[in-house]
PDB file of C-alpha atoms in Angstrom:
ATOM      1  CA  UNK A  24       0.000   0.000   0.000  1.00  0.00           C
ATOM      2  CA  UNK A  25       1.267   3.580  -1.243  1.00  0.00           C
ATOM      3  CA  UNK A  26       1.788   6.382   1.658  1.00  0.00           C
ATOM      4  CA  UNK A  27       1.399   9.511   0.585  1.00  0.00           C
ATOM      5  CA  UNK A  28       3.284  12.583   2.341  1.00  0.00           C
ATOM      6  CA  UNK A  29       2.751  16.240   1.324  1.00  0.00           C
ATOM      7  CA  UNK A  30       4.363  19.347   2.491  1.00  0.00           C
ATOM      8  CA  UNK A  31       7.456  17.462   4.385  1.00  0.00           C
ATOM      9  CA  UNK A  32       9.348  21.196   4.748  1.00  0.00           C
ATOM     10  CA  UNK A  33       5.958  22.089   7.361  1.00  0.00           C
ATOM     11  CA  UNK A  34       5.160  21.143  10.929  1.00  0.00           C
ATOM     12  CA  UNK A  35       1.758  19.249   9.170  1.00  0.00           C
ATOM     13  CA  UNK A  36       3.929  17.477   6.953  1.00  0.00           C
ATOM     14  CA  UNK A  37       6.382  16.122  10.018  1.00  0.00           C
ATOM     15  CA  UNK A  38       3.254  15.015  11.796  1.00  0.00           C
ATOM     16  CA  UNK A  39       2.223  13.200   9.052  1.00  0.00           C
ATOM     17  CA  UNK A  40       5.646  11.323   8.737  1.00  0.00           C
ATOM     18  CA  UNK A  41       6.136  11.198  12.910  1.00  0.00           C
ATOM     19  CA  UNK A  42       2.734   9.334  13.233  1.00  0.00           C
ATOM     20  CA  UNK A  43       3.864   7.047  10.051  1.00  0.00           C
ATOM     21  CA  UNK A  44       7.123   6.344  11.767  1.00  0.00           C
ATOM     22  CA  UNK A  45       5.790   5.394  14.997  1.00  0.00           C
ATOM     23  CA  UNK A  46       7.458   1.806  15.579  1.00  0.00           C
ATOM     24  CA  UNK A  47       9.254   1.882  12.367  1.00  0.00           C
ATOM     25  CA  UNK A  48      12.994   2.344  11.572  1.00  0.00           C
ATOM     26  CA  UNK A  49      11.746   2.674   7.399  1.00  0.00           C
ATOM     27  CA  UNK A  50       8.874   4.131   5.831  1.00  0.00           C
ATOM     28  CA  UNK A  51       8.618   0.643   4.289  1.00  0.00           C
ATOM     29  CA  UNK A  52       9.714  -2.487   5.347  1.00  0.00           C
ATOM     30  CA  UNK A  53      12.678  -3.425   7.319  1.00  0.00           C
ATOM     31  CA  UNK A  54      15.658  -2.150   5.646  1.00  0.00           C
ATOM     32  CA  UNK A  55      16.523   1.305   3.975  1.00  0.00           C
ATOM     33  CA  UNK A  56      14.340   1.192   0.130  1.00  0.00           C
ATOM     34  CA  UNK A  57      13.809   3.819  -2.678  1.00  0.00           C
ATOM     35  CA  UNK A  58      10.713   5.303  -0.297  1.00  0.00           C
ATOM     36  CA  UNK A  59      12.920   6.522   2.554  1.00  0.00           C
ATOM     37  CA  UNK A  60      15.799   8.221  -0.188  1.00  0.00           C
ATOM     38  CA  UNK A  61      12.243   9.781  -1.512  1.00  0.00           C
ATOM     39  CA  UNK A  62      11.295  10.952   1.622  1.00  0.00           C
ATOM     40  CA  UNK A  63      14.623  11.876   2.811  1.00  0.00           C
ATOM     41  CA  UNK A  64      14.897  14.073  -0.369  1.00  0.00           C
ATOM     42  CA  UNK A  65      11.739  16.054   0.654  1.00  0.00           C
ATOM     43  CA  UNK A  66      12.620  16.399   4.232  1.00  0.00           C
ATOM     44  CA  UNK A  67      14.961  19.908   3.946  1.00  0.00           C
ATOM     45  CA  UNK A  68      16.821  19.347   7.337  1.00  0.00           C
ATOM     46  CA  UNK A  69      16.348  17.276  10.414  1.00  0.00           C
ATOM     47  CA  UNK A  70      13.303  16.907  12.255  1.00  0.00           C
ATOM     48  CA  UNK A  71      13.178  18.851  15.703  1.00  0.00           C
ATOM     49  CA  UNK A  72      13.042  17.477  19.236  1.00  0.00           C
ATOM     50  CA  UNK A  73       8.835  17.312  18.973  1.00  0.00           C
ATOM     51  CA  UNK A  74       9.162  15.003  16.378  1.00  0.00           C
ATOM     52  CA  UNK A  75      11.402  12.391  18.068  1.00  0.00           C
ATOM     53  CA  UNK A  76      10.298   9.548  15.877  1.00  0.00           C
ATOM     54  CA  UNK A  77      10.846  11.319  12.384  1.00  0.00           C
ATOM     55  CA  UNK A  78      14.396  12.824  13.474  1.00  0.00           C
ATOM     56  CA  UNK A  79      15.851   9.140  14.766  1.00  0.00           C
ATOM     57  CA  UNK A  80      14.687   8.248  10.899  1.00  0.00           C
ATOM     58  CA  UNK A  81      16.591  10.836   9.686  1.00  0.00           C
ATOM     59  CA  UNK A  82      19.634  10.249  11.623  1.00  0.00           C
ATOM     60  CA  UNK A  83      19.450   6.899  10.266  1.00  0.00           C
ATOM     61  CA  UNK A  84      19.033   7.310   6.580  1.00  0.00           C
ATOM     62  CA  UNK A  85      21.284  10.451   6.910  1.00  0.00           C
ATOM     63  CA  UNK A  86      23.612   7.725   8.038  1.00  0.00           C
ATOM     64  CA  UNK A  87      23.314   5.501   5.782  1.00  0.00           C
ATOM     65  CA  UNK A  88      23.318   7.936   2.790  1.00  0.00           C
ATOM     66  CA  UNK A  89      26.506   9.693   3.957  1.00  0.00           C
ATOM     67  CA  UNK A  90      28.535   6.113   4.059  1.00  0.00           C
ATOM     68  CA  UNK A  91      27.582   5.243   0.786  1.00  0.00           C
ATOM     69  CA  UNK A  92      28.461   8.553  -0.918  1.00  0.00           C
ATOM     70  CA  UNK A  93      31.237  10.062   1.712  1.00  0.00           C
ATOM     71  CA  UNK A  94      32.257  13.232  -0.716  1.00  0.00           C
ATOM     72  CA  UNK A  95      31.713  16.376   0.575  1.00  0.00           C
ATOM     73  CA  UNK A  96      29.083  18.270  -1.244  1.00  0.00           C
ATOM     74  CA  UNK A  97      29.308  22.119  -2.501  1.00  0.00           C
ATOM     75  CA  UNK A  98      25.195  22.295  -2.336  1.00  0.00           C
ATOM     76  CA  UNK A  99      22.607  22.343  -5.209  1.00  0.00           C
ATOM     77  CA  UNK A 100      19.838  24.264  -5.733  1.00  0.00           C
ATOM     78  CA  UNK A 101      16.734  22.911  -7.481  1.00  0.00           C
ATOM     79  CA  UNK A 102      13.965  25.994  -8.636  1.00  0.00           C
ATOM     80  CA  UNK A 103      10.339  24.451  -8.061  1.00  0.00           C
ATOM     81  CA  UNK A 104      11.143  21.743  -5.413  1.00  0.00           C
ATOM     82  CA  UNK A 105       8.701  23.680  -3.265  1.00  0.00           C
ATOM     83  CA  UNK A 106       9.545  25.722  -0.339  1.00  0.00           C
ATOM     84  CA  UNK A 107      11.711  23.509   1.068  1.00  0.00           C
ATOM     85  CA  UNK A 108      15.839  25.173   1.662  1.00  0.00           C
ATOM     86  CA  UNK A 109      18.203  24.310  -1.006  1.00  0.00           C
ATOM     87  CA  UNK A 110      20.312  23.797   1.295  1.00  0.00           C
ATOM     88  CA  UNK A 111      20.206  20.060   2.611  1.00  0.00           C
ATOM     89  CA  UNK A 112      21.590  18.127   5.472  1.00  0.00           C
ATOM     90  CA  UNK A 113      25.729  17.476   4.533  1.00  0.00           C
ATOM     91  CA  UNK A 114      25.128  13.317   4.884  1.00  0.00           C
ATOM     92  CA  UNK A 115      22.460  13.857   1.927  1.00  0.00           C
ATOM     93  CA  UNK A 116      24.963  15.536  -0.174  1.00  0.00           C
ATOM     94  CA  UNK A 117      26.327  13.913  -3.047  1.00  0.00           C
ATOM     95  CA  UNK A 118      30.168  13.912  -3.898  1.00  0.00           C
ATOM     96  CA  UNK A 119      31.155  15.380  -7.353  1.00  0.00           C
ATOM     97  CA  UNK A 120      34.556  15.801  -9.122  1.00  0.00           C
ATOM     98  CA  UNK A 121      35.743  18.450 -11.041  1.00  0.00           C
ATOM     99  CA  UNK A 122      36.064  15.781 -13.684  1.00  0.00           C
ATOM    100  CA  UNK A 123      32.958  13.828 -13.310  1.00  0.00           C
ATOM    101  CA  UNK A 124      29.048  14.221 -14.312  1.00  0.00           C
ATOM    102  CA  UNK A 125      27.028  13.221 -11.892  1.00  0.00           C
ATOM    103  CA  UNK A 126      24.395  11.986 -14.472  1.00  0.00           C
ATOM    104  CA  UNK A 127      25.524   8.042 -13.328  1.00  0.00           C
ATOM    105  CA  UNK A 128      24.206   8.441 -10.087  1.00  0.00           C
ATOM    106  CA  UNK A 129      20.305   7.610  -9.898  1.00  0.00           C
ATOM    107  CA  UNK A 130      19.082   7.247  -6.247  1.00  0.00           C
ATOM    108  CA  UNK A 131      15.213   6.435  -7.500  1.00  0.00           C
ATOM    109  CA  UNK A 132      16.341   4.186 -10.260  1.00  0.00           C
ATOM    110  CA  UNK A 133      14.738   6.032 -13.332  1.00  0.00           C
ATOM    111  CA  UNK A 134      16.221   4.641 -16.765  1.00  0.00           C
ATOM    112  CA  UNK A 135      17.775   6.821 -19.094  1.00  0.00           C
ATOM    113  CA  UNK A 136      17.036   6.967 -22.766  1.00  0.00           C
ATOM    114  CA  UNK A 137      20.846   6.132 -22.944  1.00  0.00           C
ATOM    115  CA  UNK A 138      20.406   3.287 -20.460  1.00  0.00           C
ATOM    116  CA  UNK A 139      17.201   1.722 -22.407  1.00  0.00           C
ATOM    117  CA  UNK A 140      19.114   1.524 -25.742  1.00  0.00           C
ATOM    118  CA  UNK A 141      21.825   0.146 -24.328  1.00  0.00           C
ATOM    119  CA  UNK A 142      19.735  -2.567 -22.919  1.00  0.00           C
ATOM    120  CA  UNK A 143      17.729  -3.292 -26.237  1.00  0.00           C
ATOM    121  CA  UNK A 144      21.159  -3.300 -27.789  1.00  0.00           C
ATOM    122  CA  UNK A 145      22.297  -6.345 -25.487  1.00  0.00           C
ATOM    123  CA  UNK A 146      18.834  -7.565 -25.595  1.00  0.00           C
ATOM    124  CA  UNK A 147      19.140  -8.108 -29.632  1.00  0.00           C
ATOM    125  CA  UNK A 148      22.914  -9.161 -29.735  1.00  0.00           C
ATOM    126  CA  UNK A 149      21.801 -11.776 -27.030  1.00  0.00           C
ATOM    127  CA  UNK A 150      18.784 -12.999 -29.103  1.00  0.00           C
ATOM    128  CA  UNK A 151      21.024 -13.657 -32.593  1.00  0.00           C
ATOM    129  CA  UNK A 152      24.081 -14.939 -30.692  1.00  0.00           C
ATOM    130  CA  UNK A 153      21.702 -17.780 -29.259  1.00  0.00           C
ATOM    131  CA  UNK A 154      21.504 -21.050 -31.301  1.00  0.00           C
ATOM    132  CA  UNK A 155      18.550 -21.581 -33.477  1.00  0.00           C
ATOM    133  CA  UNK A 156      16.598 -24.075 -32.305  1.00  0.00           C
ATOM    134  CA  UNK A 157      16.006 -27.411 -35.495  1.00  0.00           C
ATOM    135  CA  UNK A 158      12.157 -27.758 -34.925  1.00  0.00           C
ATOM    136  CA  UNK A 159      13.053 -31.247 -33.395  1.00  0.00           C
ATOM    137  CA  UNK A 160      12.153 -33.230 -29.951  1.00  0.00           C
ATOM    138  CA  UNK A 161      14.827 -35.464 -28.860  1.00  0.00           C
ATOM    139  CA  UNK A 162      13.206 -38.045 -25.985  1.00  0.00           C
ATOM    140  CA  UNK A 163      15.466 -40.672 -24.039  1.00  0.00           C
ATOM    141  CA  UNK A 164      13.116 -43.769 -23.361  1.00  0.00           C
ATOM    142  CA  UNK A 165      14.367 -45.826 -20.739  1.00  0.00           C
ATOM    143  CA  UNK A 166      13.003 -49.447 -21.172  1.00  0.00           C
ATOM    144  CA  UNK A 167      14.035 -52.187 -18.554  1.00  0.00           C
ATOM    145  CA  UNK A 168      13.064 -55.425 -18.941  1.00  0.00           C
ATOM    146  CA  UNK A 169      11.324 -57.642 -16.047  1.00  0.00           C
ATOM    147  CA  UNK A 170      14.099 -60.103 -14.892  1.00  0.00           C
ATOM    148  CA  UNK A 171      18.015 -60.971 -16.585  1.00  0.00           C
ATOM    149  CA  UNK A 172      16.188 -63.387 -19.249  1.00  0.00           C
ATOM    150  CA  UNK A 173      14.595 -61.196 -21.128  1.00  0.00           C
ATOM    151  CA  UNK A 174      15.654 -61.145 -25.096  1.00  0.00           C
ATOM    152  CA  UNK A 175      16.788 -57.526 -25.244  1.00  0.00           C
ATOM    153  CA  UNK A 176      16.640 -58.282 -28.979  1.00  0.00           C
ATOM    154  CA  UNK A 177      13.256 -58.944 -28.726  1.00  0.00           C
ATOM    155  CA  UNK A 178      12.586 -56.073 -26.293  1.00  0.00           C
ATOM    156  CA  UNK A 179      14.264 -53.960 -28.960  1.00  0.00           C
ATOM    157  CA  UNK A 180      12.001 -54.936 -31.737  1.00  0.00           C
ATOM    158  CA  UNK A 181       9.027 -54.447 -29.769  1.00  0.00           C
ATOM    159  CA  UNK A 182      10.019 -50.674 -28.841  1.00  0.00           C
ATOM    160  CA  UNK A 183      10.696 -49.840 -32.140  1.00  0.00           C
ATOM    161  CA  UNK A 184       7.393 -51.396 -33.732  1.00  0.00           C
ATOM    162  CA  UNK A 185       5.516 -48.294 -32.281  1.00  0.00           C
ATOM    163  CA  UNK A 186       5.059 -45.962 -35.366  1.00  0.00           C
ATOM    164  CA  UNK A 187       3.811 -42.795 -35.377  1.00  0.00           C
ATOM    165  CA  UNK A 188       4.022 -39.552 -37.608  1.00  0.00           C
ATOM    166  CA  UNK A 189       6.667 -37.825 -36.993  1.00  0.00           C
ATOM    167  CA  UNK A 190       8.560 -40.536 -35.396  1.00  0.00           C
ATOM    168  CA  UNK A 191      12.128 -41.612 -36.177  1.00  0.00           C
ATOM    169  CA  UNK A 192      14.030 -44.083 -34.246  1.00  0.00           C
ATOM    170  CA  UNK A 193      18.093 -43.270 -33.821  1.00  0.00           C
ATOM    171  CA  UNK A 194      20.451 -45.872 -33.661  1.00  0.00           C
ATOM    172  CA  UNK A 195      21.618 -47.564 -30.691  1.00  0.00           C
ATOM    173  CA  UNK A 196      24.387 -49.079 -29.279  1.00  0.00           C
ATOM    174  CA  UNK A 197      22.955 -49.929 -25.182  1.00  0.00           C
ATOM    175  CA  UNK A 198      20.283 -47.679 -25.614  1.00  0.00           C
ATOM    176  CA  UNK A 199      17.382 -46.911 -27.755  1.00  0.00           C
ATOM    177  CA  UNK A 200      16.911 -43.264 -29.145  1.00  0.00           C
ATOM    178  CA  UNK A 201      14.117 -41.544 -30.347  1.00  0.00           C
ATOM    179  CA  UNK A 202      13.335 -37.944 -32.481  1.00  0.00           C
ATOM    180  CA  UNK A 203       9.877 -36.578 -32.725  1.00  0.00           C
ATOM    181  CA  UNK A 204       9.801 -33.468 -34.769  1.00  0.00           C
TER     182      UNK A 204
END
């Protein structure tokens, strides 16, 4: 089931998410998901002491968010992303070098256009490089007779009376083999 927050940057909004997080450590489930980064993102600093529930949550995605991406930030502002600061808590900040573009990193997992080519491209040079398939059924028919007198000659003979369309019988050395295609 979908939770839906509004207006995280307002004491209505933290109420919302306090009440949610009562008896939680995650918005959903039992480890750190997609939802809490989403959250996180709207939340513009840490809860105060009156919301004691929402600011432990914080603390721990904060956490958790600053060990995987330990750079220090230089801040980011983002026009229309509401009311909320621009400024956001330094553990939420994302490292960036003066060499790289920080279009690789994703938090929410959105595909790229470059991303979904690149996957169609595998996609079809997987599909030719696999082997075409001959339109044929190959079955393995393992006949035992009753007891150690039977005539596996005659046992043979019997097996390979059936006749069907379609039906070829392979040669065999201790085994019979069959091809239905």
């Amino acid at each position: 089931m979908a939770v839906t927050f509004s207006e995280l940057h307002t004491a209505d909004g933290l109420k919302a998410l306090e009440a949610h997080l009562a008896g939680k450590t995650y918005v959903s489930g039992d480890a750190i998901s997609k939802d809490d980064i989403k959250v996180f993102a709207a939340v513009p600093s840490k809860p105060g002491a009156e919301f004691p529930n929402a600011a432990r949550w914080y603390e721990t995605v904060a956490a958790a968010v600053a060990s995987r991406f330990p750079g220090k930030g230089v801040g980011v502002n983002l026009p229309g992303a509401g009311s909320a600061p621009a400024a956001a808590a330094p553990a939420a900040e994302v490292a960036k070098d003066d060499d790289d573009d920080d279009d690789d990193l994703d938090l929410f997992g959105d595909e790229t256009e470059e991303d979904k080519k690149a996957a169609d491209e595998r996609a079809a040079a997987k599909a030719s490089a696999k082997k075409k398939e001959s339109g044929k059924s190959s079955v393995l028919m393992d006949v035992k007779p009753w007891d150690d007198e039977t005539d596996m000659k005659k046992l043979e003979e019997a097996v390979r009376s059936v006749q069907m369309e379609g039906l070829t019988w392979g040669a065999c050395k201790e085994h019979l083999s069959v091809s239905l295609s």
